[in-house]
Amino acid sequence: MNKKEMRELAKRQRKEFKDKKSASLKIEETLLALPEMKAAETVAVYCSLPEEVATDLLIDELLKEGKKVCVPLVRDKEMLFIRIRSREDLTAKGSFGIREPRFDETAVVRPESIDLAVFPGLAFNREGRRLGYGGGYYDRTFVQNFKTLKVAVCFSCQIFDQIPAEEHDLRVDKIITESEIYTNKVQ
């Protein structure tokens, strides 16, 4: 199966997954309980679309805990991370229909200063392979960043035995579903 076919299959399975709200809450609880999350000072979190693992409550909780929270902003084919103070800062709609903060040069967070980054995606395998939406933004942003813990969140229906991948495709360190935590042993 090629990447395009895998993306279509993953989208279909995710769309048919019935309990997104409850599963998102379980994933959030697991993520917040990670020792690495508790120790993190700066956390990057994507802004979820309706069919993805919801991140709004996660963002609220991280802000409440006093974490420095930054979210992606796609600008000129580059992904920047912008620090937010509340979800009300997410007023713009990006080119993919994703909520984004407005660009503020003083709020840009360098990727290498992010302790933990929460990754979205369409399909994953247990060894940390991730199939995103095809833009390569996360791969390019974090490819040389060995400091940031890369944690993907997804529903169990998005875990596959095999993921079509190329050498440049970034692996994540952990994958959290509503029922499992997978840790990438291959680094």
Short mmCIF file of N, CA and C in Angstrom, two decimals:
data_model
loop_
_atom_site.label_atom_id
_atom_site.label_comp_id
_atom_site.label_asym_id
_atom_site.label_seq_id
_atom_site.Cartn_x
_atom_site.Cartn_y
_atom_site.Cartn_z
N MET A 1 0.86 -1.18 0.00
CA MET A 1 0.00 0.00 0.00
C MET A 1 0.90 1.24 0.00
N ASN A 2 0.62 2.19 -0.87
CA ASN A 2 1.43 3.41 -0.90
C ASN A 2 0.88 4.44 0.10
N LYS A 3 1.57 5.57 0.22
CA LYS A 3 1.17 6.59 1.20
C LYS A 3 -0.23 7.13 0.94
N LYS A 4 -0.55 7.38 -0.32
CA LYS A 4 -1.87 7.92 -0.65
C LYS A 4 -2.98 6.95 -0.23
N GLU A 5 -2.80 5.68 -0.56
CA GLU A 5 -3.79 4.67 -0.19
C GLU A 5 -3.91 4.52 1.33
N MET A 6 -2.76 4.57 2.01
CA MET A 6 -2.76 4.46 3.48
C MET A 6 -3.47 5.66 4.11
N ARG A 7 -3.24 6.84 3.56
CA ARG A 7 -3.92 8.03 4.09
C ARG A 7 -5.44 7.89 3.95
N GLU A 8 -5.89 7.42 2.79
CA GLU A 8 -7.33 7.26 2.56
C GLU A 8 -7.93 6.22 3.52
N LEU A 9 -7.23 5.11 3.70
CA LEU A 9 -7.70 4.08 4.62
C LEU A 9 -7.75 4.61 6.05
N ALA A 10 -6.71 5.31 6.46
CA ALA A 10 -6.66 5.86 7.83
C ALA A 10 -7.76 6.89 8.05
N LYS A 11 -7.99 7.75 7.07
CA LYS A 11 -9.07 8.73 7.18
C LYS A 11 -10.42 8.05 7.34
N ARG A 12 -10.64 7.00 6.54
CA ARG A 12 -11.91 6.26 6.59
C ARG A 12 -12.09 5.61 7.96
N GLN A 13 -11.06 4.95 8.45
CA GLN A 13 -11.16 4.27 9.76
C GLN A 13 -11.36 5.29 10.88
N ARG A 14 -10.66 6.41 10.82
CA ARG A 14 -10.82 7.44 11.85
C ARG A 14 -12.22 8.03 11.81
N LYS A 15 -12.75 8.24 10.62
CA LYS A 15 -14.11 8.79 10.48
C LYS A 15 -15.14 7.84 11.09
N GLU A 16 -14.93 6.53 10.93
CA GLU A 16 -15.86 5.52 11.44
C GLU A 16 -15.69 5.27 12.95
N PHE A 17 -14.59 5.73 13.52
CA PHE A 17 -14.35 5.54 14.96
C PHE A 17 -15.39 6.35 15.73
N LYS A 18 -16.15 5.68 16.58
CA LYS A 18 -17.34 6.30 17.18
C LYS A 18 -17.10 7.14 18.44
N ASP A 19 -16.14 6.77 19.25
CA ASP A 19 -16.05 7.36 20.58
C ASP A 19 -14.90 8.36 20.70
N LYS A 20 -14.83 9.32 19.79
CA LYS A 20 -13.71 10.27 19.76
C LYS A 20 -13.60 11.10 21.03
N LYS A 21 -14.73 11.54 21.56
CA LYS A 21 -14.69 12.42 22.73
C LYS A 21 -14.12 11.70 23.96
N SER A 22 -14.64 10.53 24.26
CA SER A 22 -14.16 9.75 25.40
C SER A 22 -12.71 9.32 25.20
N ALA A 23 -12.37 8.88 23.98
CA ALA A 23 -11.00 8.46 23.70
C ALA A 23 -10.04 9.64 23.83
N SER A 24 -10.45 10.82 23.36
CA SER A 24 -9.60 12.01 23.48
C SER A 24 -9.31 12.33 24.95
N LEU A 25 -10.33 12.20 25.79
CA LEU A 25 -10.13 12.47 27.23
C LEU A 25 -9.15 11.48 27.85
N LYS A 26 -9.26 10.20 27.48
CA LYS A 26 -8.32 9.20 28.00
C LYS A 26 -6.90 9.48 27.54
N ILE A 27 -6.76 9.86 26.29
CA ILE A 27 -5.44 10.18 25.73
C ILE A 27 -4.85 11.39 26.46
N GLU A 28 -5.68 12.40 26.68
CA GLU A 28 -5.23 13.59 27.39
C GLU A 28 -4.75 13.24 28.80
N GLU A 29 -5.52 12.43 29.53
CA GLU A 29 -5.13 12.02 30.89
C GLU A 29 -3.79 11.30 30.89
N THR A 30 -3.62 10.39 29.94
CA THR A 30 -2.37 9.64 29.84
C THR A 30 -1.20 10.56 29.53
N LEU A 31 -1.41 11.46 28.60
CA LEU A 31 -0.37 12.40 28.21
C LEU A 31 0.03 13.31 29.37
N LEU A 32 -0.95 13.83 30.09
CA LEU A 32 -0.66 14.71 31.22
C LEU A 32 0.05 13.99 32.36
N ALA A 33 -0.15 12.68 32.47
CA ALA A 33 0.47 11.89 33.53
C ALA A 33 1.90 11.44 33.21
N LEU A 34 2.32 11.61 31.96
CA LEU A 34 3.69 11.20 31.61
C LEU A 34 4.71 11.97 32.44
N PRO A 35 5.71 11.29 32.99
CA PRO A 35 6.76 12.00 33.73
C PRO A 35 7.45 13.07 32.86
N GLU A 36 7.60 12.78 31.58
CA GLU A 36 8.22 13.75 30.67
C GLU A 36 7.36 15.00 30.50
N MET A 37 6.05 14.83 30.54
CA MET A 37 5.16 15.99 30.44
C MET A 37 5.22 16.80 31.73
N LYS A 38 5.23 16.11 32.86
CA LYS A 38 5.31 16.82 34.13
C LYS A 38 6.59 17.64 34.22
N ALA A 39 7.68 17.12 33.66
CA ALA A 39 8.97 17.81 33.72
C ALA A 39 9.12 18.90 32.65
N ALA A 40 8.31 18.83 31.61
CA ALA A 40 8.44 19.78 30.50
C ALA A 40 8.05 21.19 30.92
N GLU A 41 8.83 22.14 30.46
CA GLU A 41 8.49 23.55 30.68
C GLU A 41 7.81 24.15 29.46
N THR A 42 8.30 23.77 28.27
CA THR A 42 7.76 24.29 27.02
C THR A 42 7.18 23.13 26.22
N VAL A 43 5.90 23.25 25.86
CA VAL A 43 5.19 22.17 25.17
C VAL A 43 4.55 22.73 23.90
N ALA A 44 4.76 22.02 22.80
CA ALA A 44 4.10 22.36 21.54
C ALA A 44 2.91 21.43 21.36
N VAL A 45 1.76 22.01 21.01
CA VAL A 45 0.54 21.23 20.82
C VAL A 45 -0.15 21.70 19.54
N TYR A 46 -0.56 20.75 18.72
CA TYR A 46 -1.30 21.12 17.51
C TYR A 46 -2.73 21.51 17.88
N CYS A 47 -3.36 22.30 17.03
CA CYS A 47 -4.77 22.65 17.19
C CYS A 47 -5.57 21.64 16.40
N SER A 48 -6.42 20.91 17.09
CA SER A 48 -7.11 19.78 16.47
C SER A 48 -8.25 20.19 15.55
N LEU A 49 -8.42 19.37 14.53
CA LEU A 49 -9.58 19.41 13.66
C LEU A 49 -10.64 18.49 14.27
N PRO A 50 -11.91 18.60 13.89
CA PRO A 50 -12.97 17.81 14.53
C PRO A 50 -12.74 16.30 14.53
N GLU A 51 -12.10 15.75 13.50
CA GLU A 51 -11.93 14.30 13.44
C GLU A 51 -10.68 13.80 14.16
N GLU A 52 -9.84 14.70 14.63
CA GLU A 52 -8.58 14.32 15.29
C GLU A 52 -8.78 14.17 16.80
N VAL A 53 -7.75 13.64 17.47
CA VAL A 53 -7.72 13.64 18.93
C VAL A 53 -7.82 15.11 19.36
N ALA A 54 -8.81 15.42 20.17
CA ALA A 54 -9.07 16.80 20.59
C ALA A 54 -7.96 17.30 21.49
N THR A 55 -7.54 18.56 21.26
CA THR A 55 -6.45 19.13 22.05
C THR A 55 -6.85 20.38 22.83
N ASP A 56 -8.07 20.86 22.70
CA ASP A 56 -8.46 22.09 23.39
C ASP A 56 -8.32 21.98 24.91
N LEU A 57 -8.83 20.91 25.48
CA LEU A 57 -8.74 20.76 26.94
C LEU A 57 -7.30 20.55 27.38
N LEU A 58 -6.52 19.88 26.55
CA LEU A 58 -5.10 19.70 26.84
C LEU A 58 -4.39 21.05 26.90
N ILE A 59 -4.64 21.88 25.92
CA ILE A 59 -4.04 23.22 25.91
C ILE A 59 -4.44 23.98 27.16
N ASP A 60 -5.73 23.96 27.50
CA ASP A 60 -6.21 24.65 28.71
C ASP A 60 -5.49 24.15 29.96
N GLU A 61 -5.36 22.83 30.09
CA GLU A 61 -4.73 22.24 31.28
C GLU A 61 -3.25 22.61 31.35
N LEU A 62 -2.57 22.55 30.24
CA LEU A 62 -1.14 22.90 30.23
C LEU A 62 -0.93 24.36 30.62
N LEU A 63 -1.78 25.24 30.11
CA LEU A 63 -1.70 26.65 30.49
C LEU A 63 -1.99 26.83 31.97
N LYS A 64 -2.99 26.11 32.46
CA LYS A 64 -3.33 26.18 33.89
C LYS A 64 -2.17 25.72 34.77
N GLU A 65 -1.42 24.73 34.28
CA GLU A 65 -0.26 24.22 35.02
C GLU A 65 0.95 25.14 34.92
N GLY A 66 0.82 26.21 34.15
CA GLY A 66 1.92 27.17 34.03
C GLY A 66 2.96 26.81 32.99
N LYS A 67 2.63 25.88 32.10
CA LYS A 67 3.56 25.51 31.03
C LYS A 67 3.59 26.63 29.98
N LYS A 68 4.71 26.74 29.30
CA LYS A 68 4.83 27.63 28.15
C LYS A 68 4.29 26.81 26.97
N VAL A 69 3.13 27.20 26.43
CA VAL A 69 2.46 26.44 25.38
C VAL A 69 2.61 27.18 24.06
N CYS A 70 3.03 26.44 23.05
CA CYS A 70 3.13 27.02 21.71
C CYS A 70 2.41 26.12 20.72
N VAL A 71 1.87 26.75 19.69
CA VAL A 71 1.11 26.03 18.67
C VAL A 71 1.67 26.37 17.29
N PRO A 72 1.48 25.47 16.32
CA PRO A 72 2.03 25.70 14.99
C PRO A 72 1.32 26.82 14.22
N LEU A 73 2.12 27.50 13.44
CA LEU A 73 1.64 28.50 12.49
C LEU A 73 2.40 28.24 11.20
N VAL A 74 1.69 27.91 10.13
CA VAL A 74 2.34 27.67 8.85
C VAL A 74 2.42 29.00 8.12
N ARG A 75 3.65 29.33 7.74
CA ARG A 75 3.91 30.62 7.09
C ARG A 75 4.99 30.42 6.04
N ASP A 76 4.68 30.71 4.80
CA ASP A 76 5.66 30.58 3.71
C ASP A 76 6.29 29.19 3.66
N LYS A 77 5.48 28.15 3.70
CA LYS A 77 5.92 26.75 3.62
C LYS A 77 6.79 26.32 4.80
N GLU A 78 6.78 27.12 5.86
CA GLU A 78 7.56 26.81 7.06
C GLU A 78 6.60 26.75 8.25
N MET A 79 6.88 25.84 9.18
CA MET A 79 6.07 25.77 10.38
C MET A 79 6.82 26.47 11.51
N LEU A 80 6.17 27.48 12.06
CA LEU A 80 6.70 28.19 13.22
C LEU A 80 5.88 27.80 14.43
N PHE A 81 6.43 27.95 15.62
CA PHE A 81 5.67 27.73 16.84
C PHE A 81 5.53 29.06 17.55
N ILE A 82 4.29 29.41 17.88
CA ILE A 82 3.96 30.68 18.50
C ILE A 82 3.42 30.43 19.90
N ARG A 83 3.99 31.10 20.88
CA ARG A 83 3.51 30.95 22.25
C ARG A 83 2.14 31.61 22.39
N ILE A 84 1.25 30.89 23.07
CA ILE A 84 -0.08 31.45 23.34
C ILE A 84 -0.28 31.56 24.85
N ARG A 85 -1.14 32.47 25.24
CA ARG A 85 -1.47 32.66 26.67
C ARG A 85 -2.83 32.06 27.01
N SER A 86 -3.67 31.89 25.96
CA SER A 86 -4.97 31.24 26.13
C SER A 86 -5.44 30.79 24.75
N ARG A 87 -6.49 29.98 24.73
CA ARG A 87 -7.04 29.53 23.44
C ARG A 87 -7.65 30.69 22.66
N GLU A 88 -7.96 31.79 23.33
CA GLU A 88 -8.49 32.96 22.64
C GLU A 88 -7.47 33.55 21.68
N ASP A 89 -6.19 33.20 21.84
CA ASP A 89 -5.14 33.65 20.92
C ASP A 89 -5.24 32.95 19.57
N LEU A 90 -6.04 31.91 19.46
CA LEU A 90 -6.16 31.12 18.23
C LEU A 90 -7.30 31.67 17.39
N THR A 91 -7.07 32.81 16.79
CA THR A 91 -8.15 33.51 16.09
C THR A 91 -8.08 33.40 14.58
N ALA A 92 -6.94 33.00 14.06
CA ALA A 92 -6.78 32.94 12.61
C ALA A 92 -7.08 31.52 12.11
N LYS A 93 -7.49 31.43 10.86
CA LYS A 93 -7.66 30.13 10.20
C LYS A 93 -6.54 30.01 9.19
N GLY A 94 -5.77 28.94 9.32
CA GLY A 94 -4.66 28.71 8.41
C GLY A 94 -5.12 28.19 7.07
N SER A 95 -4.15 27.96 6.20
CA SER A 95 -4.47 27.52 4.85
C SER A 95 -5.07 26.12 4.82
N PHE A 96 -4.98 25.38 5.91
CA PHE A 96 -5.56 24.03 5.97
C PHE A 96 -6.84 24.01 6.81
N GLY A 97 -7.36 25.20 7.15
CA GLY A 97 -8.56 25.28 7.96
C GLY A 97 -8.31 25.05 9.44
N ILE A 98 -7.05 25.09 9.84
CA ILE A 98 -6.66 24.84 11.23
C ILE A 98 -6.56 26.17 11.96
N ARG A 99 -7.06 26.20 13.19
CA ARG A 99 -6.93 27.41 14.00
C ARG A 99 -5.45 27.70 14.25
N GLU A 100 -5.09 28.95 14.13
CA GLU A 100 -3.71 29.37 14.35
C GLU A 100 -3.69 30.69 15.10
N PRO A 101 -2.56 30.97 15.75
CA PRO A 101 -2.40 32.31 16.33
C PRO A 101 -1.97 33.27 15.23
N ARG A 102 -2.12 34.52 15.47
CA ARG A 102 -1.59 35.51 14.53
C ARG A 102 -0.08 35.54 14.70
N PHE A 103 0.63 35.88 13.63
CA PHE A 103 2.09 35.95 13.71
C PHE A 103 2.50 37.09 14.64
N ASP A 104 3.39 36.77 15.55
CA ASP A 104 3.97 37.75 16.47
C ASP A 104 5.42 37.34 16.66
N GLU A 105 6.31 38.12 16.09
CA GLU A 105 7.72 37.75 16.13
C GLU A 105 8.24 37.58 17.55
N THR A 106 7.69 38.33 18.49
CA THR A 106 8.16 38.24 19.88
C THR A 106 7.68 36.96 20.57
N ALA A 107 6.71 36.26 19.96
CA ALA A 107 6.16 35.04 20.56
C ALA A 107 6.67 33.76 19.88
N VAL A 108 7.57 33.89 18.90
CA VAL A 108 8.10 32.71 18.21
C VAL A 108 8.98 31.91 19.17
N VAL A 109 8.73 30.60 19.21
CA VAL A 109 9.50 29.68 20.06
C VAL A 109 10.34 28.80 19.13
N ARG A 110 11.64 28.80 19.35
CA ARG A 110 12.53 27.97 18.53
C ARG A 110 12.25 26.49 18.82
N PRO A 111 12.16 25.64 17.80
CA PRO A 111 11.86 24.22 18.01
C PRO A 111 12.81 23.54 18.99
N GLU A 112 14.08 23.90 18.97
CA GLU A 112 15.04 23.26 19.87
C GLU A 112 14.84 23.64 21.34
N SER A 113 13.99 24.64 21.61
CA SER A 113 13.70 24.99 23.00
C SER A 113 12.41 24.33 23.50
N ILE A 114 11.77 23.52 22.65
CA ILE A 114 10.56 22.80 23.03
C ILE A 114 10.95 21.49 23.71
N ASP A 115 10.44 21.27 24.91
CA ASP A 115 10.76 20.05 25.66
C ASP A 115 9.96 18.86 25.15
N LEU A 116 8.69 19.07 24.84
CA LEU A 116 7.81 17.99 24.38
C LEU A 116 6.89 18.55 23.31
N ALA A 117 6.79 17.84 22.20
CA ALA A 117 5.91 18.25 21.11
C ALA A 117 4.86 17.17 20.87
N VAL A 118 3.60 17.59 20.81
CA VAL A 118 2.49 16.67 20.54
C VAL A 118 2.21 16.72 19.05
N PHE A 119 2.35 15.57 18.39
CA PHE A 119 2.22 15.45 16.94
C PHE A 119 0.86 14.90 16.55
N PRO A 120 0.25 15.45 15.50
CA PRO A 120 -0.93 14.82 14.90
C PRO A 120 -0.47 13.83 13.84
N GLY A 121 -1.41 13.18 13.18
CA GLY A 121 -1.08 12.30 12.06
C GLY A 121 -2.29 11.48 11.68
N LEU A 122 -2.14 10.77 10.58
CA LEU A 122 -3.23 9.93 10.08
C LEU A 122 -3.05 8.47 10.44
N ALA A 123 -1.82 7.98 10.35
CA ALA A 123 -1.56 6.57 10.59
C ALA A 123 -0.19 6.42 11.28
N PHE A 124 -0.09 5.38 12.11
CA PHE A 124 1.13 5.14 12.88
C PHE A 124 1.37 3.65 12.98
N ASN A 125 2.64 3.27 13.24
CA ASN A 125 2.89 1.89 13.63
C ASN A 125 3.54 1.89 15.00
N ARG A 126 3.68 0.72 15.58
CA ARG A 126 4.16 0.60 16.96
C ARG A 126 5.63 0.99 17.13
N GLU A 127 6.35 1.12 16.02
CA GLU A 127 7.77 1.46 16.08
C GLU A 127 8.01 2.96 15.91
N GLY A 128 6.96 3.75 15.98
CA GLY A 128 7.12 5.20 15.90
C GLY A 128 7.02 5.80 14.52
N ARG A 129 6.72 5.00 13.53
CA ARG A 129 6.51 5.56 12.19
C ARG A 129 5.20 6.33 12.17
N ARG A 130 5.21 7.45 11.49
CA ARG A 130 4.06 8.34 11.43
C ARG A 130 3.80 8.72 9.98
N LEU A 131 2.55 8.64 9.59
CA LEU A 131 2.14 9.13 8.27
C LEU A 131 1.26 10.34 8.52
N GLY A 132 1.78 11.51 8.15
CA GLY A 132 1.04 12.75 8.34
C GLY A 132 0.15 13.04 7.14
N TYR A 133 -0.12 14.31 6.96
CA TYR A 133 -1.03 14.73 5.91
C TYR A 133 -0.32 15.00 4.58
N GLY A 134 1.00 14.88 4.56
CA GLY A 134 1.73 14.97 3.31
C GLY A 134 2.51 16.26 3.09
N GLY A 135 2.44 17.19 4.02
CA GLY A 135 3.17 18.45 3.85
C GLY A 135 4.62 18.39 4.32
N GLY A 136 4.94 17.44 5.20
CA GLY A 136 6.31 17.30 5.70
C GLY A 136 6.72 18.35 6.70
N TYR A 137 5.78 19.14 7.22
CA TYR A 137 6.13 20.23 8.12
C TYR A 137 6.81 19.75 9.40
N TYR A 138 6.24 18.74 10.04
CA TYR A 138 6.83 18.23 11.28
C TYR A 138 8.18 17.57 11.01
N ASP A 139 8.28 16.83 9.90
CA ASP A 139 9.55 16.18 9.56
C ASP A 139 10.65 17.23 9.40
N ARG A 140 10.39 18.27 8.63
CA ARG A 140 11.41 19.31 8.39
C ARG A 140 11.74 20.08 9.67
N THR A 141 10.75 20.34 10.48
CA THR A 141 10.96 21.16 11.67
C THR A 141 11.77 20.42 12.73
N PHE A 142 11.53 19.11 12.88
CA PHE A 142 12.15 18.39 13.98
C PHE A 142 13.24 17.40 13.58
N VAL A 143 13.61 17.35 12.30
CA VAL A 143 14.54 16.32 11.82
C VAL A 143 15.88 16.35 12.55
N GLN A 144 16.43 17.49 12.84
CA GLN A 144 17.73 17.59 13.51
C GLN A 144 17.58 17.90 15.00
N ASN A 145 16.37 17.82 15.50
CA ASN A 145 16.11 18.18 16.89
C ASN A 145 16.02 16.90 17.72
N PHE A 146 17.08 16.61 18.44
CA PHE A 146 17.12 15.38 19.24
C PHE A 146 16.73 15.63 20.69
N LYS A 147 16.58 16.90 21.07
CA LYS A 147 16.25 17.26 22.44
C LYS A 147 14.74 17.09 22.73
N THR A 148 13.92 17.50 21.78
CA THR A 148 12.48 17.49 21.97
C THR A 148 11.92 16.07 21.97
N LEU A 149 11.14 15.73 23.01
CA LEU A 149 10.43 14.45 23.01
C LEU A 149 9.24 14.59 22.07
N LYS A 150 9.15 13.70 21.10
CA LYS A 150 8.11 13.75 20.09
C LYS A 150 7.05 12.71 20.42
N VAL A 151 5.86 13.19 20.79
CA VAL A 151 4.77 12.31 21.22
C VAL A 151 3.59 12.48 20.28
N ALA A 152 3.21 11.40 19.63
CA ALA A 152 2.04 11.43 18.75
C ALA A 152 0.82 10.94 19.52
N VAL A 153 -0.31 11.52 19.21
CA VAL A 153 -1.57 11.06 19.80
C VAL A 153 -2.50 10.66 18.66
N CYS A 154 -3.20 9.54 18.87
CA CYS A 154 -4.12 9.06 17.83
C CYS A 154 -5.10 8.07 18.47
N PHE A 155 -6.12 7.75 17.73
CA PHE A 155 -7.07 6.72 18.16
C PHE A 155 -6.51 5.36 17.80
N SER A 156 -6.91 4.33 18.52
CA SER A 156 -6.39 2.98 18.29
C SER A 156 -6.62 2.50 16.85
N CYS A 157 -7.66 2.99 16.21
CA CYS A 157 -7.94 2.60 14.82
C CYS A 157 -6.91 3.14 13.84
N GLN A 158 -6.03 4.03 14.29
CA GLN A 158 -5.01 4.62 13.43
C GLN A 158 -3.66 3.90 13.54
N ILE A 159 -3.60 2.82 14.33
CA ILE A 159 -2.38 2.04 14.47
C ILE A 159 -2.41 0.89 13.45
N PHE A 160 -1.36 0.80 12.67
CA PHE A 160 -1.24 -0.22 11.63
C PHE A 160 0.05 -1.01 11.84
N ASP A 161 0.09 -2.22 11.30
CA ASP A 161 1.31 -3.02 11.39
C ASP A 161 2.44 -2.41 10.58
N GLN A 162 2.11 -1.92 9.39
CA GLN A 162 3.12 -1.35 8.49
C GLN A 162 2.67 0.04 8.04
N ILE A 163 3.64 0.93 7.96
CA ILE A 163 3.42 2.28 7.45
C ILE A 163 4.40 2.50 6.30
N PRO A 164 3.93 2.93 5.14
CA PRO A 164 4.89 3.23 4.08
C PRO A 164 5.72 4.45 4.50
N ALA A 165 7.03 4.28 4.50
CA ALA A 165 7.90 5.35 4.97
C ALA A 165 9.15 5.43 4.12
N GLU A 166 9.70 6.62 4.09
CA GLU A 166 10.96 6.87 3.41
C GLU A 166 11.99 7.22 4.49
N GLU A 167 13.24 7.18 4.11
CA GLU A 167 14.32 7.40 5.07
C GLU A 167 14.19 8.75 5.80
N HIS A 168 13.73 9.77 5.08
CA HIS A 168 13.63 11.12 5.68
C HIS A 168 12.42 11.27 6.60
N ASP A 169 11.50 10.30 6.62
CA ASP A 169 10.31 10.40 7.47
C ASP A 169 10.71 10.23 8.93
N LEU A 170 10.33 11.19 9.71
CA LEU A 170 10.69 11.24 11.13
C LEU A 170 9.90 10.21 11.93
N ARG A 171 10.57 9.56 12.86
CA ARG A 171 9.88 8.69 13.83
C ARG A 171 9.57 9.50 15.08
N VAL A 172 8.46 9.16 15.73
CA VAL A 172 8.15 9.79 17.01
C VAL A 172 8.66 8.89 18.13
N ASP A 173 8.85 9.48 19.31
CA ASP A 173 9.38 8.74 20.45
C ASP A 173 8.32 7.91 21.16
N LYS A 174 7.10 8.45 21.20
CA LYS A 174 5.99 7.75 21.86
C LYS A 174 4.72 7.99 21.05
N ILE A 175 3.82 7.01 21.12
CA ILE A 175 2.48 7.15 20.54
C ILE A 175 1.50 6.79 21.64
N ILE A 176 0.53 7.66 21.85
CA ILE A 176 -0.48 7.42 22.88
C ILE A 176 -1.84 7.29 22.21
N THR A 177 -2.51 6.17 22.49
CA THR A 177 -3.90 5.97 22.07
C THR A 177 -4.74 5.91 23.34
N GLU A 178 -6.03 5.70 23.17
CA GLU A 178 -6.91 5.59 24.34
C GLU A 178 -6.65 4.32 25.14
N SER A 179 -5.91 3.37 24.57
CA SER A 179 -5.71 2.09 25.27
C SER A 179 -4.25 1.67 25.42
N GLU A 180 -3.32 2.33 24.76
CA GLU A 180 -1.92 1.90 24.77
C GLU A 180 -0.97 3.08 24.73
N ILE A 181 0.26 2.83 25.19
CA ILE A 181 1.39 3.72 24.95
C ILE A 181 2.44 2.90 24.24
N TYR A 182 2.87 3.35 23.09
CA TYR A 182 3.95 2.68 22.34
C TYR A 182 5.18 3.56 22.42
N THR A 183 6.30 2.94 22.78
CA THR A 183 7.56 3.66 22.87
C THR A 183 8.48 3.17 21.75
N ASN A 184 9.01 4.12 21.00
CA ASN A 184 9.90 3.80 19.90
C ASN A 184 11.27 3.42 20.47
N LYS A 185 11.65 2.18 20.27
CA LYS A 185 12.94 1.69 20.75
C LYS A 185 14.04 1.92 19.71
N VAL A 186 13.64 2.21 18.46
CA VAL A 186 14.60 2.44 17.38
C VAL A 186 14.83 3.93 17.26
N GLN A 187 16.00 4.39 17.60
CA GLN A 187 16.30 5.84 17.52
C GLN A 187 17.41 6.11 16.56
#
